[in-house]
Amino acid sequence: MTIASWQAKPEMRRRDLVCRLEQVEGDVPDKVARMLRRNLDDVDRLLIGRSRGHRRAQGPREWFTGGRIETVWQTLHEVDRALTMYRSRQDLVGSLDGIITEAELFLPKNNRLLVQAAGWSRKPPEDLEEFRSGVRDLLGQSHEASDAFHEAARRLRNGMLGITTLTVVSVALLLLVQSRVPTVELVPPPDGFTGKPWVLLSFVMLAGALGAFVTAVPTTIRARSGGLPYRLPIQQRMLKLAVGPLLAVVGVMLVAGGLVATTQPGGMSQLLALAVVFGSAQQAITTFADKSAGDLMATKDPTT
């Protein structure tokens, strides 16, 4: 069965929980076992989708809202917490280090439950019910923080997508208006240019996109995805490439209007070079997106 990257991790977690449920099934009340098994079957159906034989990709609405992936993880988290109350002491002791490591990705190191679990990794409590309850509570806080982190990443992705879409629409409208109203030249033609105004505008936009691409490479290479299904670095690149052409047009218009003190372009090569420079200035405009993504990824690092 084919499987997408966003489906791989929850699928492995689902299989792990299925095995864990089979191990403790004799100690779990029938009603609870049926409920947990039904939840895991629901996760499987969400991952597969409506198609048979392969795991269906997310539709545009699901991709935008994160409905499928977030429902999958919340259901898996619920099953994981429920099974904790039926796990043996040996099983909990063997899994505790992994639970602590995962919780440290989302919780501060001085978190009370995290500190308690670290102590238990050296000397587990004698009372098994206390042990189970403490681990379940730690999982609860870790899962809640993880869900909030993914929701914040989705909102950031959608925000950048909205700005990118509006920018692309603005660029397309400029081209459309210039082609329909050639008498109003948004970009004054340089010496020797005899083409149509919209063609010149297109060249300026392409040069701006080139400048944006060149300056976007170092930033996006350093950008981290954090294992998220929302691909923030890709969205950052798209935003930069969309803003570059618009800035190039605005910059050339400012120079042509004399509002920016610089050398007036005398030929086509000088005009395009100027557009590349203004297109590269997108880095100053899109810094907010880079900072927001960087700050979000920093919250996933173990904090003090």
XYZ file of C-alpha atoms in Angstrom:
304
model
C 0.000 0.000 0.000
C 1.327 3.413 -0.946
C 1.631 5.837 1.936
C 2.350 9.567 2.170
C 4.886 11.045 4.550
C 2.197 12.609 6.769
C 0.533 9.178 7.112
C 3.654 7.170 7.931
C 4.221 8.235 11.543
C 0.592 7.902 12.731
C 0.349 4.560 10.939
C 3.340 3.225 12.871
C 1.882 4.581 16.116
C -1.460 2.919 15.334
C 0.213 -0.444 14.757
C 2.154 -0.092 17.996
C -1.061 0.624 19.903
C -2.808 -2.348 18.273
C 0.002 -4.621 19.509
C -0.111 -3.042 22.955
C -3.878 -3.559 23.146
C -3.448 -7.225 22.260
C -0.852 -7.608 25.020
C -3.105 -6.218 27.764
C -6.461 -7.290 26.346
C -6.957 -9.886 29.078
C -6.784 -7.158 31.736
C -8.974 -4.638 29.923
C -12.762 -4.739 30.445
C -14.598 -5.877 27.321
C -16.441 -2.586 26.950
C -13.217 -0.570 27.141
C -11.407 -2.963 24.772
C -14.180 -2.628 22.190
C -14.086 1.153 22.443
C -10.303 1.290 22.020
C -10.389 -1.146 19.117
C -13.114 0.920 17.457
C -11.021 4.071 17.864
C -8.009 2.385 16.244
C -10.225 1.180 13.384
C -11.454 4.762 12.946
C -7.848 5.920 12.698
C -7.181 3.292 10.036
C -10.195 4.459 8.021
C -9.112 8.096 8.321
C -5.632 7.238 7.091
C -6.908 5.110 4.206
C -9.721 7.485 3.217
C -12.484 6.414 0.885
C -10.238 4.647 -1.643
C -9.257 1.003 -1.459
C -5.796 -0.412 -2.008
C -3.891 2.744 -1.176
C -3.913 5.485 1.394
C -5.735 8.444 -0.091
C -4.111 11.862 -0.049
C -5.772 14.724 1.772
C -8.244 16.830 -0.173
C -7.849 20.633 -0.368
C -10.280 21.238 2.495
C -8.671 18.605 4.731
C -5.207 19.931 3.860
C -6.236 23.485 4.781
C -8.113 22.670 7.995
C -5.879 19.799 9.135
C -9.038 17.886 10.020
C -7.850 14.382 9.169
C -4.321 14.484 10.519
C -5.258 16.260 13.757
C -8.219 13.931 14.371
C -5.930 10.945 13.790
C -3.365 12.132 16.329
C -5.936 13.149 18.949
C -7.561 9.709 18.707
C -4.195 7.943 18.957
C -3.313 10.044 21.988
C -6.607 9.142 23.652
C -6.010 5.425 23.105
C -2.419 5.713 24.340
C -3.516 7.355 27.612
C -6.294 4.817 28.144
C -3.974 1.834 27.636
C -1.488 3.255 30.139
C -3.850 2.318 32.983
C -3.569 -1.376 32.039
C 0.149 -1.672 31.290
C 2.393 -3.774 33.512
C 5.115 -2.339 35.706
C 7.813 -3.900 33.540
C 6.284 -2.459 30.372
C 6.007 1.036 31.871
C 9.577 0.975 33.173
C 10.853 -0.099 29.756
C 8.906 2.654 27.966
C 9.435 5.469 30.463
C 12.638 6.865 28.924
C 10.975 7.103 25.516
C 7.919 8.793 27.015
C 10.137 11.324 28.804
C 12.138 12.036 25.632
C 8.980 12.696 23.633
C 7.476 14.848 26.386
C 10.643 16.980 26.541
C 9.977 18.064 22.951
C 6.892 19.964 24.062
C 7.151 20.516 27.819
C 9.663 22.583 29.833
C 12.238 20.558 31.725
C 11.012 21.929 35.045
C 7.509 20.592 34.441
C 6.404 18.850 37.640
C 5.252 15.649 35.948
C 8.382 15.523 33.808
C 10.627 15.877 36.866
C 8.585 13.206 38.657
C 8.906 10.820 35.704
C 12.668 11.408 35.545
C 12.894 10.322 39.184
C 10.731 7.297 38.495
C 13.093 6.210 35.686
C 15.673 5.595 38.431
C 13.309 4.308 41.101
C 9.721 3.523 40.088
C 7.046 3.882 42.804
C 5.900 0.778 44.613
C 2.224 1.559 44.002
C 1.444 0.443 40.424
C -1.715 2.567 40.233
C 0.260 5.651 41.216
C 2.845 4.770 38.568
C 0.189 4.357 35.882
C -1.650 7.545 36.846
C 1.541 9.612 36.826
C 2.555 8.355 33.395
C -0.957 8.934 32.066
C -0.993 12.500 33.400
C 2.414 13.170 31.820
C 1.139 11.813 28.515
C -1.941 14.022 28.834
C 0.091 17.216 29.220
C 2.531 16.173 26.499
C -0.286 15.323 24.077
C -2.096 18.572 24.794
C 1.078 20.584 24.131
C 1.780 18.554 20.976
C -1.726 19.160 19.621
C -1.419 22.896 20.334
C 1.979 22.989 18.594
C 0.603 21.363 15.446
C -2.417 23.663 15.442
C -0.123 26.709 15.683
C 1.971 25.378 12.784
C -1.152 24.895 10.677
C -2.358 28.434 11.416
C 1.049 29.836 10.452
C 1.060 27.789 7.236
C -2.433 29.000 6.357
C -1.510 32.607 7.133
C 1.481 32.486 4.806
C -0.657 30.753 2.184
C -3.263 33.525 2.393
C -0.663 36.265 1.941
C 0.933 34.336 -0.937
C -2.431 33.943 -2.676
C -3.291 37.649 -2.326
C 0.139 38.612 -3.661
C -0.150 36.316 -6.681
C -3.634 37.694 -7.414
C -2.258 41.249 -7.200
C 0.531 40.404 -9.660
C -1.962 38.822 -12.063
C -4.262 41.849 -11.832
C -1.378 44.190 -12.624
C -0.601 42.198 -15.756
C -4.268 42.100 -16.729
C -4.762 45.848 -16.252
C -1.566 46.650 -18.151
C -2.633 44.460 -21.081
C -6.093 46.031 -21.190
C -4.949 49.636 -20.673
C -1.648 49.945 -22.579
C -1.794 53.753 -22.539
C -1.021 53.772 -18.806
C 2.521 52.449 -18.543
C 3.210 51.074 -15.081
C 6.872 50.656 -15.989
C 8.274 53.382 -18.278
C 9.970 51.732 -21.274
C 13.778 52.047 -21.333
C 15.723 53.270 -24.315
C 15.356 51.021 -27.322
C 12.355 49.005 -26.040
C 9.493 48.859 -28.594
C 7.399 46.020 -27.203
C 4.033 46.151 -25.513
C 3.840 47.525 -21.932
C 2.581 44.227 -20.462
C 5.580 42.418 -21.951
C 7.927 44.854 -20.245
C 5.996 44.448 -17.002
C 6.368 40.660 -17.302
C 10.147 40.965 -17.711
C 10.352 43.179 -14.634
C 8.327 40.653 -12.621
C 10.519 37.765 -13.784
C 13.629 39.695 -12.794
C 12.063 40.386 -9.397
C 11.303 36.677 -8.965
C 14.935 35.894 -9.796
C 16.159 38.326 -7.144
C 13.730 36.835 -4.622
C 14.902 33.309 -5.428
C 18.568 34.152 -4.962
C 18.036 35.749 -1.544
C 15.550 33.082 -0.428
C 17.949 30.153 -0.910
C 20.078 30.598 2.264
C 17.078 31.221 4.511
C 14.968 28.332 3.271
C 17.906 25.918 3.357
C 18.345 26.652 7.070
C 14.594 26.433 7.737
C 13.450 23.411 9.746
C 10.279 21.447 9.178
C 10.355 19.787 12.614
C 8.762 16.651 11.169
C 5.527 18.563 10.653
C 3.063 17.546 7.928
C 2.528 21.233 7.047
C 5.841 21.821 5.227
C 6.539 25.315 6.535
C 9.830 25.743 4.574
C 7.989 25.155 1.288
C 5.388 27.754 2.194
C 8.145 30.205 3.135
C 9.723 29.771 -0.318
C 6.394 30.302 -2.061
C 5.774 33.495 -0.100
C 9.200 34.902 -1.002
C 8.809 34.076 -4.697
C 5.372 35.705 -4.746
C 6.470 38.909 -3.004
C 9.605 39.402 -5.153
C 7.851 40.310 -8.453
C 5.475 42.722 -6.732
C 8.325 44.499 -4.945
C 10.250 44.728 -8.207
C 7.350 46.531 -9.892
C 6.811 48.868 -6.947
C 10.529 49.638 -6.721
C 10.872 50.411 -10.435
C 7.790 52.641 -10.269
C 9.257 54.547 -7.316
C 12.526 55.059 -9.161
C 10.748 56.155 -12.333
C 8.646 58.607 -10.313
C 11.731 60.096 -8.691
C 10.675 59.100 -5.175
C 13.809 57.016 -4.673
C 17.143 58.736 -5.156
C 19.056 56.396 -7.433
C 20.341 56.191 -10.980
C 17.587 56.161 -13.577
C 17.741 53.046 -15.768
C 18.984 53.938 -19.220
C 18.465 50.621 -20.980
C 16.791 47.240 -20.661
C 19.694 45.632 -18.846
C 19.817 48.415 -16.240
C 16.053 48.205 -15.727
C 16.138 44.444 -15.169
C 19.120 44.752 -12.833
C 17.137 47.292 -10.821
C 14.176 44.878 -10.726
C 16.462 42.090 -9.443
C 17.691 44.361 -6.649
C 14.172 45.313 -5.573
C 13.005 41.701 -5.885
C 15.785 40.608 -3.548
C 14.449 43.102 -1.008
C 11.646 40.624 -0.291
C 13.891 39.278 2.457
C 13.175 42.395 4.531
C 9.420 42.004 3.996
C 9.168 38.247 4.633
C 11.392 38.265 7.707
C 8.266 38.127 9.854
C 7.354 34.742 8.355
C 10.882 33.390 8.863
C 10.917 34.634 12.461
C 7.463 33.179 13.185
C 8.493 29.786 11.793
C 11.804 29.904 13.680
C 10.115 30.822 16.952
C 7.600 28.019 16.498
C 10.318 25.453 15.840
C 12.223 26.737 18.873
C 9.265 25.864 21.100
C 9.710 22.226 20.117
C 13.264 22.165 21.473
C 13.684 21.106 25.116
C 13.500 24.296 27.169
C 14.902 25.153 30.543
